[in-house]
Amino acid sequence: MNDKPLMPKATAVWLVENTKISFKQIADFCALHELEVKGIADGDVAKGIKAYNPILAGQLTREEIEESSNDINRPLALNKKTLDITTVKKKKLKYIPLSKRQDRPSSALWLIKNYSQLSDGQIGKLVGSTKNTVSLIRKNTYWNSSNLVAKDPVVANLSSQIDIKNAVEKANRRIAREKKEKIKKEKIKKEDWLKKLMKINSFALVGVIMGSKSDWKTMTHCCDTLQKFGVKYEVKVISAHRTPNRLHKFLNQAKKNNIEIIIAGAGGAAHLAGVAASLSTLPVLGVPIESKLKGIDSLLSTVQMPSGIPVGTLAIGKAGAINAALLAISILSVRYNKIHKKLVNYRNNFEKKIPKNPY
Ligand code: RP5
């Protein structure tokens, strides 16, 4: 049991600042020299020490302070009960001596090197450090990183072998769980993607074709737009040069399948729209896909059709994909009243979406 209050100097600062108790009484209570207390009052001693309230800390009561303030000869009596409880609590917290504290970052480094799967929080718990410190050590941005030497936390007596084993097993379980979840998510995403790509509708009005699976990220905007207008479409990967037979078959079937417009997206030497237009009398809208040449090659290959076989060419990339759908919708709206109403509604709302002010 200790007869001194916790943080005696900070307590003395508080007593000097907040009570009428004499310097001698404060000195006796805080186990300081009377001159030190005087120095505190003069501002010479304890500069920068933050006052520590002994009432809040449970070391003195208001009554105790009151009584000693009124009697210069009455010593302040420490509330030992609280102090005892505090000591017991501290023991429970497994206090690590100052000499051992330097081992913490070194042990954290050891765990990072040997069990990288442990989270920062887990390592912090094992070595008695904070998550933030462990994160800095992991990123090599800890203030003392260059001098850190990895040290086994068991040797440093900071944690037990069994605690480390349990933490590693927990981390392994977490990683396995996360991996499983990621695979599951990717599978769902892939299935959705495939469903969208393979969507075949016998009443499709628009046939959306593209030279490669890699064009889908652009052409998906075209299909999304058609879908928003409730225009049914058929979508296929068909290349003029890689799968010419598929293209012939598709175009032969297109009329039978009630398809009225073809939208063809292709990149690079993009001749899909041109070839499709040459093999069919259906209107063909071409979407130049962005390429290594930023889509300029795709644009020119699609737009520069010599006279005789026309391709209605849209802009490069996403804008072109959306506009191809809107142009198809516009063409279809001449014949289909339902589509026409939706287009009028879209145009009316479109203007409302444009802000009047630029800021
Ligand atoms: C074209 O070649 C396709 O339309 C695509 O834009 C481009 C590259 O195809 P991948 O090599 O990505 O399949 O035929």
XYZ file of C-alpha atoms in Angstrom, residues 207-211 238-241 243-244 246-252 254-255 259 261-266 270-287 301-302 305 308-312:
53
model
C -29.666 -7.192 -82.101
C -26.608 -6.044 -80.153
C -23.400 -7.656 -81.362
C -19.804 -6.998 -80.418
C -16.437 -8.201 -81.696
C -19.739 -12.002 -82.916
C -16.582 -11.021 -84.709
C -16.381 -10.311 -88.434
C -12.933 -11.881 -88.685
C -16.306 -15.815 -86.163
C -17.519 -14.986 -89.698
C -21.498 -16.904 -86.595
C -22.074 -13.489 -88.159
C -23.651 -14.963 -91.290
C -25.879 -17.226 -89.225
C -26.942 -14.395 -86.927
C -27.836 -12.047 -89.755
C -29.753 -14.747 -91.591
C -32.178 -11.726 -87.511
C -35.110 -11.030 -89.813
C -34.991 -7.986 -85.200
C -32.059 -2.823 -85.963
C -28.504 -4.072 -85.505
C -26.097 -2.326 -83.163
C -22.511 -3.425 -83.698
C -19.654 -2.504 -81.351
C -16.060 -3.208 -82.370
C -13.450 -2.384 -86.602
C -15.199 -3.782 -89.648
C -18.028 -5.602 -87.823
C -20.649 -2.905 -88.430
C -19.617 -2.531 -92.091
C -19.664 -6.268 -92.788
C -22.993 -6.631 -90.946
C -24.438 -3.787 -93.038
C -23.174 -5.438 -96.217
C -24.883 -8.724 -95.341
C -28.209 -7.304 -94.195
C -30.749 -4.693 -95.242
C -31.505 -3.885 -91.594
C -30.228 -0.518 -90.394
C -26.832 -0.953 -88.704
C -25.554 1.389 -86.018
C -21.842 1.202 -85.279
C -20.196 1.853 -81.909
C -12.909 1.984 -89.590
C -16.583 2.204 -88.683
C -17.757 3.435 -95.255
C -23.192 2.134 -101.118
C -23.324 0.411 -97.763
C -24.134 2.816 -94.908
C -23.350 2.444 -91.218
C -24.805 4.971 -88.795
